[in-house]
Amino acid sequence: MILISEVGPRDGLQSIDRVMPTEAKKRWIAAEAAAGVREIEVGSFVPPSLLPQMADTAEIVAFAKTLPGLNVVALVPNAKGAARAVAAGVHGMSIPFSMSETHSLNNVRKSHTEMLAEIAKVAAMAHDAGVHFAVGLSTAFGCTLEGAIPEEQVVRLAAAAYEAGVREFSLSDTTGYADPAQVRRLVRKVRDAVGDALTTLHLHNTRGLGLANALAGLDEGITTLDASLGGLGGCPFAPGASGNIVTEDLAFMLHAMGYDTGIELDALMKVREIVAEALPGEPLYGFTPDAGLPLGLADRVG
């Protein structure tokens, strides 16, 4: 089974200026869970002064935890945010560790050395609280501020984070620079350093290669793919980094290929209406919602 992890309520909403009403967020999350989405990144524990879109994350976590079978996760920027996430009762939390030091300084105001110390603190905190902890190796495929990131640097920093206590990683194409050959190559190299702790790809479709990169990751044994409903998302601290993989298109592709995701496609398509109503005029992307599901899809999936 392939896990599609919905990141729209965090990555999507943090990238737009408007603040989605809390009740609309709850309807969105409940509808996706009802459609069979098993993991949702419901928000981030960052200071509301920086991202007012995330000010209600603790309330959203409390609501999401009432939904049967849903793994409720949140992003944290540091140990202080992790403490808030633990207090809110998240099932899991992740911290972004930028492979570009320039991006790291812009995003979380910390150097690589400082981030590794922070990661060690959060890993210990998560262990003590029984909360799952993962690290997203962001800008792993390139950075709009630094350009190409040496693959050896990504491997070295991943290994250092593993030594700091991290037991799950994602490779994140924060800026939409990745291509399928690079995905295959970097997954193999990072796996050599951290083994099966690398489970996830967080890909953007900025240059139209999101689904191709996802397939490359699947070929290398990746089992979790992040995606955002309607393709909402980006990174406010990486200029030009727009466009997460569209959840609807990814789910369709996987179903059409015979992968089991546990998601009911018809129900997933209808979730889009909730987001469109709450964010009128906000661009939503995706080919499958516009074209509709092909006749006979269920027969082909089996």
Short mmCIF file of C-alpha atoms in Angstrom, two decimals:
data_model
loop_
_atom_site.label_atom_id
_atom_site.label_comp_id
_atom_site.label_asym_id
_atom_site.label_seq_id
_atom_site.Cartn_x
_atom_site.Cartn_y
_atom_site.Cartn_z
CA MET A 1 0.00 0.00 0.00
CA ILE A 2 1.18 3.51 -0.84
CA LEU A 3 0.46 6.24 1.70
CA ILE A 4 -0.64 9.59 0.32
CA SER A 5 0.01 12.15 3.05
CA GLU A 6 -2.14 15.25 2.58
CA VAL A 7 -0.17 18.42 3.37
CA GLY A 8 -2.56 21.05 2.05
CA PRO A 9 -3.87 22.28 5.41
CA ARG A 10 -0.27 23.15 6.31
CA ASP A 11 1.91 23.58 3.22
CA GLY A 12 -0.95 24.79 1.08
CA LEU A 13 -2.47 27.30 3.43
CA GLN A 14 0.81 28.76 4.67
CA SER A 15 1.61 29.79 1.11
CA ILE A 16 -1.42 32.01 0.51
CA ASP A 17 -2.19 35.34 2.12
CA ARG A 18 -5.76 34.62 3.13
CA VAL A 19 -6.59 32.78 6.35
CA MET A 20 -9.00 29.89 5.88
CA PRO A 21 -11.72 29.90 8.57
CA THR A 22 -11.18 27.25 11.23
CA GLU A 23 -14.54 25.60 10.57
CA ALA A 24 -13.71 25.29 6.86
CA LYS A 25 -10.40 23.62 7.74
CA LYS A 26 -12.29 21.14 9.88
CA ARG A 27 -14.73 20.36 7.04
CA TRP A 28 -11.80 19.87 4.65
CA ILE A 29 -9.93 17.52 6.95
CA ALA A 30 -13.05 15.54 7.88
CA ALA A 31 -14.03 15.11 4.23
CA GLU A 32 -10.58 13.87 3.22
CA ALA A 33 -10.48 11.44 6.11
CA ALA A 34 -13.92 10.16 5.10
CA ALA A 35 -12.60 9.69 1.55
CA GLY A 36 -9.91 7.35 2.92
CA VAL A 37 -6.93 9.67 3.34
CA ARG A 38 -5.06 8.14 6.28
CA GLU A 39 -2.57 10.89 7.14
CA ILE A 40 -2.98 14.66 7.12
CA GLU A 41 -0.49 17.35 8.09
CA VAL A 42 -3.06 19.59 9.70
CA GLY A 43 -0.92 22.65 10.50
CA SER A 44 2.32 23.92 11.96
CA PHE A 45 3.33 25.18 15.37
CA VAL A 46 5.01 28.40 14.31
CA PRO A 47 4.50 31.81 15.94
CA PRO A 48 1.16 33.28 14.72
CA SER A 49 2.95 36.56 14.11
CA LEU A 50 4.92 34.84 11.34
CA LEU A 51 2.15 32.68 9.87
CA PRO A 52 -1.31 33.79 11.03
CA GLN A 53 -2.73 31.08 8.75
CA MET A 54 -1.53 28.53 11.33
CA ALA A 55 -2.73 30.28 14.51
CA ASP A 56 -5.50 27.71 15.12
CA THR A 57 -3.33 24.60 14.71
CA ALA A 58 -3.85 23.33 18.28
CA GLU A 59 -7.64 23.49 17.83
CA ILE A 60 -7.36 21.75 14.46
CA VAL A 61 -5.23 18.98 16.00
CA ALA A 62 -7.83 18.41 18.73
CA PHE A 63 -10.58 18.12 16.11
CA ALA A 64 -8.61 15.89 13.74
CA LYS A 65 -7.84 13.45 16.53
CA THR A 66 -11.57 12.70 16.80
CA LEU A 67 -11.59 11.31 13.24
CA PRO A 68 -11.26 7.50 13.26
CA GLY A 69 -8.12 6.04 11.68
CA LEU A 70 -6.51 9.38 10.85
CA ASN A 71 -2.82 9.93 11.60
CA VAL A 72 -2.61 13.57 12.70
CA VAL A 73 0.74 15.22 12.08
CA ALA A 74 2.10 18.75 12.23
CA LEU A 75 5.23 20.62 11.25
CA VAL A 76 7.43 22.18 13.92
CA PRO A 77 10.28 24.65 13.27
CA ASN A 78 12.19 24.03 16.51
CA ALA A 79 12.05 22.55 20.01
CA LYS A 80 9.70 25.27 21.22
CA GLY A 81 7.23 24.41 18.48
CA ALA A 82 7.71 20.71 19.20
CA ALA A 83 6.74 21.27 22.84
CA ARG A 84 3.52 22.94 21.68
CA ALA A 85 2.84 20.06 19.28
CA VAL A 86 3.35 17.47 22.02
CA ALA A 87 1.06 19.41 24.35
CA ALA A 88 -1.60 19.52 21.62
CA GLY A 89 -1.44 15.73 21.31
CA VAL A 90 -0.20 15.21 17.75
CA HIS A 91 0.43 11.66 16.63
CA GLY A 92 3.51 12.74 14.73
CA MET A 93 5.59 15.81 13.96
CA SER A 94 8.24 16.73 11.45
CA ILE A 95 10.91 19.39 11.34
CA PRO A 96 12.34 20.87 8.13
CA PHE A 97 16.11 20.57 7.83
CA SER A 98 17.23 22.54 4.80
CA MET A 99 20.17 21.14 2.88
CA SER A 100 20.84 24.71 1.75
CA GLU A 101 22.31 26.68 4.63
CA THR A 102 21.16 29.95 3.07
CA HIS A 103 17.58 28.66 2.95
CA SER A 104 17.90 27.35 6.50
CA LEU A 105 18.92 30.79 7.74
CA ASN A 106 16.00 32.39 5.87
CA ASN A 107 13.46 29.75 6.89
CA VAL A 108 14.25 28.95 10.54
CA ARG A 109 17.12 31.34 11.33
CA LYS A 110 19.57 28.53 12.06
CA SER A 111 22.80 27.21 10.55
CA HIS A 112 23.29 23.52 9.83
CA THR A 113 25.16 23.03 13.10
CA GLU A 114 22.42 24.79 15.06
CA MET A 115 19.73 22.77 13.31
CA LEU A 116 21.40 19.46 14.16
CA ALA A 117 21.45 20.49 17.83
CA GLU A 118 17.76 21.44 17.59
CA ILE A 119 16.93 18.14 15.90
CA ALA A 120 18.62 16.21 18.72
CA LYS A 121 16.48 18.09 21.27
CA VAL A 122 13.27 17.38 19.37
CA ALA A 123 14.17 13.71 18.84
CA ALA A 124 14.66 13.28 22.59
CA MET A 125 11.43 15.12 23.33
CA ALA A 126 9.48 13.01 20.85
CA HIS A 127 10.95 9.79 22.26
CA ASP A 128 9.97 10.73 25.80
CA ALA A 129 6.44 11.70 24.72
CA GLY A 130 5.86 8.70 22.47
CA VAL A 131 5.31 10.95 19.45
CA HIS A 132 6.55 9.90 16.02
CA PHE A 133 9.26 12.23 14.72
CA ALA A 134 10.49 12.71 11.16
CA VAL A 135 12.85 15.10 9.42
CA GLY A 136 12.21 16.60 6.02
CA LEU A 137 15.46 17.11 4.12
CA SER A 138 14.24 20.25 2.36
CA THR A 139 15.84 21.84 -0.72
CA ALA A 140 17.53 18.46 -1.21
CA PHE A 141 17.29 18.72 -4.99
CA GLY A 142 18.24 22.37 -5.35
CA CYS A 143 17.64 25.82 -3.89
CA THR A 144 16.42 29.06 -5.44
CA LEU A 145 18.90 30.90 -3.20
CA GLU A 146 22.01 28.71 -3.61
CA GLY A 147 21.33 26.73 -6.77
CA ALA A 148 22.51 23.12 -6.95
CA ILE A 149 23.08 21.34 -3.63
CA PRO A 150 25.90 18.75 -3.68
CA GLU A 151 24.43 15.29 -3.20
CA GLU A 152 27.27 14.40 -0.87
CA GLN A 153 26.18 17.25 1.38
CA VAL A 154 22.63 15.88 1.54
CA VAL A 155 23.97 12.43 2.44
CA ARG A 156 26.30 13.85 5.11
CA LEU A 157 23.57 15.91 6.77
CA ALA A 158 21.08 13.04 6.64
CA ALA A 159 23.62 10.78 8.34
CA ALA A 160 24.25 13.43 11.00
CA ALA A 161 20.51 13.75 11.68
CA TYR A 162 20.26 9.96 11.94
CA GLU A 163 23.02 10.04 14.55
CA ALA A 164 21.01 12.72 16.37
CA GLY A 165 18.13 10.26 16.81
CA VAL A 166 15.97 10.64 13.70
CA ARG A 167 14.39 7.42 12.44
CA GLU A 168 12.29 8.64 9.51
CA PHE A 169 13.20 10.97 6.67
CA SER A 170 11.65 12.54 3.63
CA LEU A 171 13.47 14.04 0.69
CA SER A 172 11.83 17.35 -0.17
CA ASP A 173 11.93 19.08 -3.53
CA THR A 174 11.04 22.41 -1.93
CA THR A 175 11.80 24.43 -5.03
CA GLY A 176 10.62 22.11 -7.80
CA TYR A 177 14.12 21.49 -9.18
CA ALA A 178 14.14 17.68 -9.20
CA ASP A 179 14.09 15.37 -12.22
CA PRO A 180 13.44 11.61 -12.20
CA ALA A 181 17.09 10.60 -12.67
CA GLN A 182 18.12 12.84 -9.78
CA VAL A 183 15.35 11.41 -7.59
CA ARG A 184 16.51 7.85 -8.24
CA ARG A 185 20.13 8.74 -7.61
CA LEU A 186 19.55 10.71 -4.40
CA VAL A 187 17.15 8.16 -2.92
CA ARG A 188 19.78 5.46 -3.40
CA LYS A 189 22.57 7.57 -1.90
CA VAL A 190 20.56 8.65 1.16
CA ARG A 191 19.33 5.08 1.66
CA ASP A 192 22.95 3.96 1.76
CA ALA A 193 23.42 6.34 4.71
CA VAL A 194 20.17 5.91 6.68
CA GLY A 195 18.67 2.69 5.33
CA ASP A 196 14.92 2.20 5.39
CA ALA A 197 14.51 5.34 7.50
CA LEU A 198 14.03 7.15 4.17
CA THR A 199 10.37 6.49 3.37
CA THR A 200 8.93 9.66 1.87
CA LEU A 201 9.12 12.13 -0.97
CA HIS A 202 7.73 15.66 -0.73
CA LEU A 203 7.59 16.88 -4.32
CA HIS A 204 6.51 20.07 -6.01
CA ASN A 205 5.18 20.34 -9.54
CA THR A 206 6.71 23.76 -10.23
CA ARG A 207 8.18 22.62 -13.55
CA GLY A 208 5.68 19.90 -14.37
CA LEU A 209 7.77 16.92 -13.21
CA GLY A 210 5.99 16.12 -9.95
CA LEU A 211 4.26 12.89 -11.00
CA ALA A 212 7.28 11.71 -13.00
CA ASN A 213 9.43 12.23 -9.92
CA ALA A 214 6.88 10.38 -7.79
CA LEU A 215 7.09 7.37 -10.12
CA ALA A 216 10.87 7.44 -9.93
CA GLY A 217 10.62 7.36 -6.14
CA LEU A 218 8.18 4.44 -6.21
CA ASP A 219 10.61 2.53 -8.42
CA GLU A 220 13.22 3.01 -5.67
CA GLY A 221 10.95 1.73 -2.89
CA ILE A 222 9.48 4.98 -1.55
CA THR A 223 6.22 4.18 0.26
CA THR A 224 4.86 7.63 1.21
CA LEU A 225 4.17 10.58 -1.08
CA ASP A 226 3.13 14.02 0.13
CA ALA A 227 0.52 15.88 -1.90
CA SER A 228 -1.78 18.88 -1.59
CA LEU A 229 -5.41 19.10 -2.61
CA GLY A 230 -5.72 21.33 -5.64
CA GLY A 231 -1.95 21.74 -5.75
CA LEU A 232 -1.98 24.44 -3.10
CA GLY A 233 1.40 25.15 -1.59
CA GLY A 234 4.98 26.22 -1.87
CA CYS A 235 7.45 27.78 0.51
CA PRO A 236 7.18 31.43 1.58
CA PHE A 237 10.95 31.55 2.15
CA ALA A 238 11.98 30.08 -1.23
CA PRO A 239 11.08 32.48 -4.07
CA GLY A 240 9.26 30.82 -6.96
CA ALA A 241 8.68 27.54 -5.10
CA SER A 242 5.05 27.06 -6.02
CA GLY A 243 2.95 24.01 -6.63
CA ASN A 244 2.79 20.83 -4.58
CA ILE A 245 1.78 17.63 -6.36
CA VAL A 246 -2.01 17.64 -6.77
CA THR A 247 -3.54 15.05 -4.44
CA GLU A 248 -6.34 14.26 -6.89
CA ASP A 249 -3.95 13.63 -9.80
CA LEU A 250 -1.59 11.53 -7.69
CA ALA A 251 -4.41 9.40 -6.29
CA PHE A 252 -5.80 8.84 -9.79
CA MET A 253 -2.43 7.84 -11.20
CA LEU A 254 -1.77 5.36 -8.42
CA HIS A 255 -5.25 3.83 -8.69
CA ALA A 256 -4.97 3.57 -12.47
CA MET A 257 -1.65 1.73 -12.04
CA GLY A 258 -3.16 -0.71 -9.55
CA TYR A 259 -1.61 0.66 -6.35
CA ASP A 260 -3.71 0.49 -3.20
CA THR A 261 -4.04 3.85 -1.42
CA GLY A 262 -7.28 3.26 0.46
CA ILE A 263 -8.73 6.44 -1.09
CA GLU A 264 -12.15 6.63 -2.76
CA LEU A 265 -11.57 8.82 -5.80
CA ASP A 266 -15.14 10.09 -6.24
CA ALA A 267 -15.25 11.24 -2.62
CA LEU A 268 -11.81 12.84 -2.89
CA MET A 269 -12.86 14.91 -5.92
CA LYS A 270 -15.77 16.37 -3.95
CA VAL A 271 -13.47 17.67 -1.19
CA ARG A 272 -12.22 20.27 -3.65
CA GLU A 273 -15.60 22.03 -3.41
CA ILE A 274 -15.00 22.75 0.30
CA VAL A 275 -11.66 24.41 -0.40
CA ALA A 276 -12.99 26.38 -3.38
CA GLU A 277 -15.91 27.68 -1.32
CA ALA A 278 -13.68 28.72 1.58
CA LEU A 279 -11.07 30.37 -0.67
CA PRO A 280 -13.04 31.97 -3.52
CA GLY A 281 -10.83 32.98 -6.41
CA GLU A 282 -7.81 31.03 -5.16
CA PRO A 283 -6.33 29.02 -8.07
CA LEU A 284 -6.76 25.27 -7.72
CA TYR A 285 -4.86 22.98 -10.02
CA GLY A 286 -5.21 19.44 -11.31
CA PHE A 287 -6.07 17.71 -14.54
CA THR A 288 -8.16 14.87 -13.13
CA PRO A 289 -10.76 17.10 -11.42
CA ASP A 290 -11.27 18.99 -14.69
CA ALA A 291 -11.35 15.94 -16.97
CA GLY A 292 -13.26 13.63 -14.63
CA LEU A 293 -12.59 9.98 -13.90
CA PRO A 294 -12.48 7.71 -16.96
CA LEU A 295 -15.15 5.09 -17.51
CA GLY A 296 -14.04 1.63 -16.41
CA LEU A 297 -11.43 2.85 -13.96
CA ALA A 298 -12.69 0.55 -11.20
CA ASP A 299 -12.47 -2.44 -13.54
CA ARG A 300 -8.87 -1.61 -14.44
CA VAL A 301 -7.84 -1.12 -10.85
CA GLY A 302 -9.45 -4.36 -9.67
#
